[in-house]
Backbone as XML, in Angstrom:
<?xml version="1.0"?>
<chain id="A" units="angstrom">
  <residue number="1" name="UNK">
    <atom name="N" x="-28.150" y="89.137" z="14.249"/>
    <atom name="CA" x="-28.965" y="88.838" z="15.418"/>
    <atom name="C" x="-30.379" y="88.421" z="15.005"/>
  </residue>
  <residue number="2" name="UNK">
    <atom name="N" x="-30.972" y="89.189" z="14.104"/>
    <atom name="CA" x="-32.334" y="88.892" z="13.677"/>
    <atom name="C" x="-32.414" y="87.561" z="12.931"/>
  </residue>
  <residue number="3" name="UNK">
    <atom name="N" x="-31.431" y="87.296" z="12.106"/>
    <atom name="CA" x="-31.416" y="86.037" z="11.355"/>
    <atom name="C" x="-31.252" y="84.853" z="12.303"/>
  </residue>
  <residue number="4" name="UNK">
    <atom name="N" x="-30.344" y="84.968" z="13.250"/>
    <atom name="CA" x="-30.129" y="83.894" z="14.230"/>
    <atom name="C" x="-31.367" y="83.659" z="15.082"/>
  </residue>
  <residue number="5" name="UNK">
    <atom name="N" x="-31.962" y="84.724" z="15.582"/>
    <atom name="CA" x="-33.154" y="84.589" z="16.417"/>
    <atom name="C" x="-34.306" y="83.985" z="15.624"/>
  </residue>
  <residue number="6" name="UNK">
    <atom name="N" x="-34.468" y="84.406" z="14.386"/>
    <atom name="CA" x="-35.508" y="83.836" z="13.530"/>
    <atom name="C" x="-35.281" y="82.362" z="13.265"/>
  </residue>
  <residue number="7" name="UNK">
    <atom name="N" x="-34.023" y="81.975" z="13.049"/>
    <atom name="CA" x="-33.703" y="80.563" z="12.804"/>
    <atom name="C" x="-33.961" y="79.725" z="14.055"/>
  </residue>
  <residue number="8" name="UNK">
    <atom name="N" x="-33.611" y="80.253" z="15.213"/>
    <atom name="CA" x="-33.875" y="79.523" z="16.464"/>
    <atom name="C" x="-35.372" y="79.353" z="16.701"/>
  </residue>
  <residue number="9" name="UNK">
    <atom name="N" x="-36.138" y="80.387" z="16.417"/>
    <atom name="CA" x="-37.587" y="80.300" z="16.576"/>
    <atom name="C" x="-38.171" y="79.280" z="15.590"/>
  </residue>
  <residue number="10" name="UNK">
    <atom name="N" x="-37.673" y="79.269" z="14.354"/>
    <atom name="CA" x="-38.151" y="78.299" z="13.364"/>
    <atom name="C" x="-37.847" y="76.874" z="13.804"/>
  </residue>
  <residue number="11" name="UNK">
    <atom name="N" x="-36.668" y="76.646" z="14.376"/>
    <atom name="CA" x="-36.337" y="75.318" z="14.901"/>
    <atom name="C" x="-37.264" y="74.926" z="16.050"/>
  </residue>
  <residue number="12" name="UNK">
    <atom name="N" x="-37.600" y="75.884" z="16.888"/>
    <atom name="CA" x="-38.498" y="75.605" z="18.004"/>
    <atom name="C" x="-39.893" y="75.239" z="17.504"/>
  </residue>
  <residue number="13" name="UNK">
    <atom name="N" x="-40.381" y="75.960" z="16.517"/>
    <atom name="CA" x="-41.694" y="75.662" z="15.925"/>
    <atom name="C" x="-41.668" y="74.257" z="15.320"/>
  </residue>
  <residue number="14" name="UNK">
    <atom name="N" x="-40.627" y="73.936" z="14.585"/>
    <atom name="CA" x="-40.496" y="72.611" z="13.974"/>
    <atom name="C" x="-40.463" y="71.516" z="15.045"/>
  </residue>
  <residue number="15" name="UNK">
    <atom name="N" x="-39.695" y="71.725" z="16.093"/>
    <atom name="CA" x="-39.600" y="70.742" z="17.187"/>
    <atom name="C" x="-40.937" y="70.540" z="17.868"/>
  </residue>
  <residue number="16" name="UNK">
    <atom name="N" x="-41.646" y="71.621" z="18.093"/>
    <atom name="CA" x="-42.962" y="71.514" z="18.736"/>
    <atom name="C" x="-43.935" y="70.728" z="17.864"/>
  </residue>
  <residue number="17" name="UNK">
    <atom name="N" x="-43.901" y="71.002" z="16.567"/>
    <atom name="CA" x="-44.792" y="70.272" z="15.654"/>
    <atom name="C" x="-44.454" y="68.782" z="15.621"/>
  </residue>
  <residue number="18" name="UNK">
    <atom name="N" x="-43.181" y="68.438" z="15.695"/>
    <atom name="CA" x="-42.791" y="67.028" z="15.769"/>
    <atom name="C" x="-43.279" y="66.390" z="17.069"/>
  </residue>
  <residue number="19" name="UNK">
    <atom name="N" x="-43.202" y="67.141" z="18.163"/>
    <atom name="CA" x="-43.581" y="66.609" z="19.473"/>
    <atom name="C" x="-45.084" y="66.380" z="19.599"/>
  </residue>
  <residue number="20" name="UNK">
    <atom name="N" x="-45.901" y="67.271" z="19.053"/>
    <atom name="CA" x="-47.353" y="67.155" z="19.254"/>
    <atom name="C" x="-48.032" y="66.351" z="18.151"/>
  </residue>
  <residue number="21" name="UNK">
    <atom name="N" x="-47.365" y="66.143" z="17.032"/>
    <atom name="CA" x="-47.969" y="65.361" z="15.951"/>
    <atom name="C" x="-49.210" y="66.035" z="15.410"/>
  </residue>
  <residue number="22" name="UNK">
    <atom name="N" x="-50.297" y="65.275" z="15.328"/>
    <atom name="CA" x="-51.556" y="65.795" z="14.781"/>
    <atom name="C" x="-52.368" y="66.579" z="15.800"/>
  </residue>
  <residue number="23" name="UNK">
    <atom name="N" x="-51.949" y="66.568" z="17.046"/>
    <atom name="CA" x="-52.686" y="67.279" z="18.090"/>
    <atom name="C" x="-52.350" y="68.765" z="18.062"/>
  </residue>
  <residue number="24" name="UNK">
    <atom name="N" x="-53.273" y="69.565" z="18.549"/>
    <atom name="CA" x="-53.031" y="70.999" z="18.684"/>
    <atom name="C" x="-53.137" y="71.353" z="20.159"/>
  </residue>
  <residue number="25" name="UNK">
    <atom name="N" x="-52.035" y="71.816" z="20.755"/>
    <atom name="CA" x="-52.100" y="72.186" z="22.165"/>
    <atom name="C" x="-52.973" y="73.422" z="22.353"/>
  </residue>
  <residue number="26" name="UNK">
    <atom name="N" x="-53.535" y="73.574" z="23.545"/>
    <atom name="CA" x="-54.357" y="74.746" z="23.835"/>
    <atom name="C" x="-53.503" y="76.002" z="23.954"/>
  </residue>
  <residue number="27" name="UNK">
    <atom name="N" x="-52.259" y="75.813" z="24.389"/>
    <atom name="CA" x="-51.338" y="76.935" z="24.547"/>
    <atom name="C" x="-49.917" y="76.408" z="24.592"/>
  </residue>
  <residue number="28" name="UNK">
    <atom name="N" x="-48.959" y="77.289" z="24.456"/>
    <atom name="CA" x="-47.548" y="76.936" z="24.581"/>
    <atom name="C" x="-46.982" y="77.745" z="25.740"/>
  </residue>
  <residue number="29" name="UNK">
    <atom name="N" x="-46.427" y="77.055" z="26.722"/>
    <atom name="CA" x="-45.842" y="77.700" z="27.886"/>
    <atom name="C" x="-44.352" y="77.883" z="27.669"/>
  </residue>
  <residue number="30" name="UNK">
    <atom name="N" x="-43.874" y="79.089" z="27.860"/>
    <atom name="CA" x="-42.461" y="79.408" z="27.679"/>
    <atom name="C" x="-41.859" y="79.826" z="29.011"/>
  </residue>
  <residue number="31" name="UNK">
    <atom name="N" x="-40.638" y="79.363" z="29.250"/>
    <atom name="CA" x="-39.903" y="79.799" z="30.438"/>
    <atom name="C" x="-38.432" y="79.903" z="30.072"/>
  </residue>
  <residue number="32" name="UNK">
    <atom name="N" x="-37.675" y="80.512" z="30.914"/>
    <atom name="CA" x="-36.241" y="80.637" z="30.665"/>
    <atom name="C" x="-35.889" y="81.930" z="29.966"/>
  </residue>
  <residue number="33" name="UNK">
    <atom name="N" x="-34.628" y="82.043" z="29.629"/>
    <atom name="CA" x="-34.088" y="83.280" z="29.089"/>
    <atom name="C" x="-34.728" y="83.752" z="27.795"/>
  </residue>
  <residue number="34" name="UNK">
    <atom name="N" x="-35.015" y="82.838" z="26.881"/>
    <atom name="CA" x="-35.575" y="83.261" z="25.593"/>
    <atom name="C" x="-37.016" y="83.736" z="25.717"/>
  </residue>
  <residue number="35" name="UNK">
    <atom name="N" x="-37.675" y="83.440" z="26.830"/>
    <atom name="CA" x="-39.035" y="83.947" z="27.010"/>
    <atom name="C" x="-39.036" y="85.451" z="27.248"/>
  </residue>
  <residue number="36" name="UNK">
    <atom name="N" x="-37.861" y="86.028" z="27.431"/>
    <atom name="CA" x="-37.733" y="87.476" z="27.600"/>
    <atom name="C" x="-37.262" y="88.153" z="26.318"/>
  </residue>
  <residue number="37" name="UNK">
    <atom name="N" x="-37.070" y="87.383" z="25.248"/>
    <atom name="CA" x="-36.595" y="87.916" z="23.977"/>
    <atom name="C" x="-37.805" y="88.252" z="23.101"/>
  </residue>
  <residue number="38" name="UNK">
    <atom name="N" x="-38.084" y="89.537" z="22.952"/>
    <atom name="CA" x="-39.285" y="89.981" z="22.246"/>
    <atom name="C" x="-39.322" y="89.519" z="20.791"/>
  </residue>
  <residue number="39" name="UNK">
    <atom name="N" x="-38.194" y="89.574" z="20.105"/>
    <atom name="CA" x="-38.155" y="89.133" z="18.704"/>
    <atom name="C" x="-38.478" y="87.646" z="18.597"/>
  </residue>
  <residue number="40" name="UNK">
    <atom name="N" x="-37.885" y="86.843" z="19.459"/>
    <atom name="CA" x="-38.145" y="85.404" z="19.476"/>
    <atom name="C" x="-39.636" y="85.134" z="19.693"/>
  </residue>
  <residue number="41" name="UNK">
    <atom name="N" x="-40.233" y="85.842" z="20.647"/>
    <atom name="CA" x="-41.662" y="85.665" z="20.939"/>
    <atom name="C" x="-42.530" y="86.066" z="19.752"/>
  </residue>
  <residue number="42" name="UNK">
    <atom name="N" x="-42.157" y="87.135" z="19.080"/>
    <atom name="CA" x="-42.937" y="87.587" z="17.919"/>
    <atom name="C" x="-42.892" y="86.565" z="16.792"/>
  </residue>
  <residue number="43" name="UNK">
    <atom name="N" x="-41.720" y="85.998" z="16.535"/>
    <atom name="CA" x="-41.604" y="84.993" z="15.469"/>
    <atom name="C" x="-42.387" y="83.742" z="15.844"/>
  </residue>
  <residue number="44" name="UNK">
    <atom name="N" x="-42.291" y="83.307" z="17.105"/>
    <atom name="CA" x="-43.066" y="82.140" z="17.536"/>
    <atom name="C" x="-44.559" y="82.392" z="17.381"/>
  </residue>
  <residue number="45" name="UNK">
    <atom name="N" x="-45.016" y="83.533" z="17.870"/>
    <atom name="CA" x="-46.445" y="83.850" z="17.815"/>
    <atom name="C" x="-46.955" y="83.895" z="16.379"/>
  </residue>
  <residue number="46" name="UNK">
    <atom name="N" x="-46.121" y="84.367" z="15.466"/>
    <atom name="CA" x="-46.529" y="84.453" z="14.057"/>
    <atom name="C" x="-46.605" y="83.085" z="13.397"/>
  </residue>
  <residue number="47" name="UNK">
    <atom name="N" x="-45.940" y="82.086" z="13.982"/>
    <atom name="CA" x="-45.864" y="80.763" z="13.346"/>
    <atom name="C" x="-46.573" y="79.658" z="14.117"/>
  </residue>
  <residue number="48" name="UNK">
    <atom name="N" x="-47.211" y="80.002" z="15.213"/>
    <atom name="CA" x="-47.961" y="79.008" z="15.981"/>
    <atom name="C" x="-49.427" y="79.414" z="16.051"/>
  </residue>
  <residue number="49" name="UNK">
    <atom name="N" x="-50.343" y="78.457" z="15.885"/>
    <atom name="CA" x="-51.763" y="78.791" z="15.883"/>
    <atom name="C" x="-52.380" y="78.841" z="17.285"/>
  </residue>
  <residue number="50" name="UNK">
    <atom name="N" x="-51.555" y="78.886" z="18.318"/>
    <atom name="CA" x="-52.056" y="78.872" z="19.699"/>
    <atom name="C" x="-51.412" y="80.016" z="20.487"/>
  </residue>
  <residue number="51" name="UNK">
    <atom name="N" x="-52.051" y="80.419" z="21.584"/>
    <atom name="CA" x="-51.476" y="81.498" z="22.393"/>
    <atom name="C" x="-50.176" y="81.078" z="23.084"/>
  </residue>
  <residue number="52" name="UNK">
    <atom name="N" x="-49.286" y="82.042" z="23.264"/>
    <atom name="CA" x="-48.066" y="81.827" z="24.028"/>
    <atom name="C" x="-48.312" y="82.327" z="25.447"/>
  </residue>
  <residue number="53" name="UNK">
    <atom name="N" x="-47.932" y="81.538" z="26.425"/>
    <atom name="CA" x="-48.034" y="81.925" z="27.828"/>
    <atom name="C" x="-46.626" y="81.962" z="28.402"/>
  </residue>
  <residue number="54" name="UNK">
    <atom name="N" x="-46.264" y="83.073" z="28.974"/>
    <atom name="CA" x="-44.922" y="83.260" z="29.509"/>
    <atom name="C" x="-44.955" y="83.005" z="31.014"/>
  </residue>
  <residue number="55" name="UNK">
    <atom name="N" x="-44.122" y="82.083" z="31.476"/>
    <atom name="CA" x="-44.040" y="81.773" z="32.898"/>
    <atom name="C" x="-43.328" y="82.898" z="33.635"/>
  </residue>
  <residue number="56" name="UNK">
    <atom name="N" x="-43.879" y="83.287" z="34.761"/>
    <atom name="CA" x="-43.225" y="84.286" z="35.597"/>
    <atom name="C" x="-42.255" y="83.622" z="36.571"/>
  </residue>
  <residue number="57" name="UNK">
    <atom name="N" x="-42.325" y="82.303" z="36.671"/>
    <atom name="CA" x="-41.463" y="81.558" z="37.586"/>
    <atom name="C" x="-40.163" y="81.202" z="36.877"/>
  </residue>
  <residue number="58" name="UNK">
    <atom name="N" x="-39.053" y="81.516" z="37.508"/>
    <atom name="CA" x="-37.787" y="81.109" z="36.912"/>
    <atom name="C" x="-37.605" y="79.605" z="37.104"/>
  </residue>
  <residue number="59" name="UNK">
    <atom name="N" x="-36.987" y="78.974" z="36.157"/>
    <atom name="CA" x="-36.719" y="77.533" z="36.196"/>
    <atom name="C" x="-38.002" y="76.698" z="36.227"/>
  </residue>
  <residue number="60" name="UNK">
    <atom name="N" x="-39.041" y="77.154" z="35.538"/>
    <atom name="CA" x="-40.304" y="76.421" z="35.525"/>
    <atom name="C" x="-40.151" y="75.041" z="34.901"/>
  </residue>
  <residue number="61" name="UNK">
    <atom name="N" x="-39.332" y="74.920" z="33.864"/>
    <atom name="CA" x="-39.136" y="73.617" z="33.222"/>
    <atom name="C" x="-38.471" y="72.634" z="34.170"/>
  </residue>
  <residue number="62" name="UNK">
    <atom name="N" x="-37.459" y="73.094" z="34.890"/>
    <atom name="CA" x="-36.767" y="72.228" z="35.852"/>
    <atom name="C" x="-37.720" y="71.801" z="36.962"/>
  </residue>
  <residue number="63" name="UNK">
    <atom name="N" x="-38.549" y="72.710" z="37.420"/>
    <atom name="CA" x="-39.514" y="72.379" z="38.463"/>
    <atom name="C" x="-40.509" y="71.328" z="37.962"/>
  </residue>
  <residue number="64" name="UNK">
    <atom name="N" x="-40.997" y="71.489" z="36.747"/>
    <atom name="CA" x="-41.932" y="70.517" z="36.179"/>
    <atom name="C" x="-41.300" y="69.153" z="36.035"/>
  </residue>
  <residue number="65" name="UNK">
    <atom name="N" x="-40.053" y="69.111" z="35.586"/>
    <atom name="CA" x="-39.345" y="67.835" z="35.451"/>
    <atom name="C" x="-39.155" y="67.183" z="36.812"/>
  </residue>
  <residue number="66" name="UNK">
    <atom name="N" x="-38.824" y="67.962" z="37.831"/>
    <atom name="CA" x="-38.643" y="67.425" z="39.178"/>
    <atom name="C" x="-39.946" y="66.866" z="39.719"/>
  </residue>
  <residue number="67" name="UNK">
    <atom name="N" x="-41.049" y="67.535" z="39.465"/>
    <atom name="CA" x="-42.344" y="67.047" z="39.932"/>
    <atom name="C" x="-42.729" y="65.744" z="39.242"/>
  </residue>
  <residue number="68" name="UNK">
    <atom name="N" x="-42.423" y="65.646" z="37.951"/>
    <atom name="CA" x="-42.709" y="64.403" z="37.232"/>
    <atom name="C" x="-41.874" y="63.245" z="37.783"/>
  </residue>
  <residue number="69" name="UNK">
    <atom name="N" x="-40.607" y="63.491" z="38.058"/>
    <atom name="CA" x="-39.736" y="62.449" z="38.592"/>
    <atom name="C" x="-40.160" y="62.029" z="39.999"/>
  </residue>
  <residue number="70" name="UNK">
    <atom name="N" x="-40.644" y="62.980" z="40.765"/>
    <atom name="CA" x="-41.096" y="62.688" z="42.136"/>
    <atom name="C" x="-42.261" y="61.697" z="42.130"/>
  </residue>
  <residue number="71" name="UNK">
    <atom name="N" x="-43.124" y="61.833" z="41.127"/>
    <atom name="CA" x="-44.322" y="60.979" z="41.052"/>
    <atom name="C" x="-44.012" y="59.612" z="40.458"/>
  </residue>
  <residue number="72" name="UNK">
    <atom name="N" x="-42.827" y="59.387" z="39.952"/>
    <atom name="CA" x="-42.493" y="58.088" z="39.339"/>
    <atom name="C" x="-41.597" y="57.305" z="40.199"/>
  </residue>
</chain>
């Protein structure tokens, strides 16, 4: 479990770094099931130089995508 969770967190860190390039985000917003996984959050926090913000709204990513599509 710990190895799998650590590997998933490492992939997430790598993906985020690819997405932002040379920029540094002010924070990283997390939503969904893994935002409730304490081990996952600890590994992310240890490997990201920015604060993690946990969304209290369920399906926050879907809502954000819907709002973006509405405006286009």
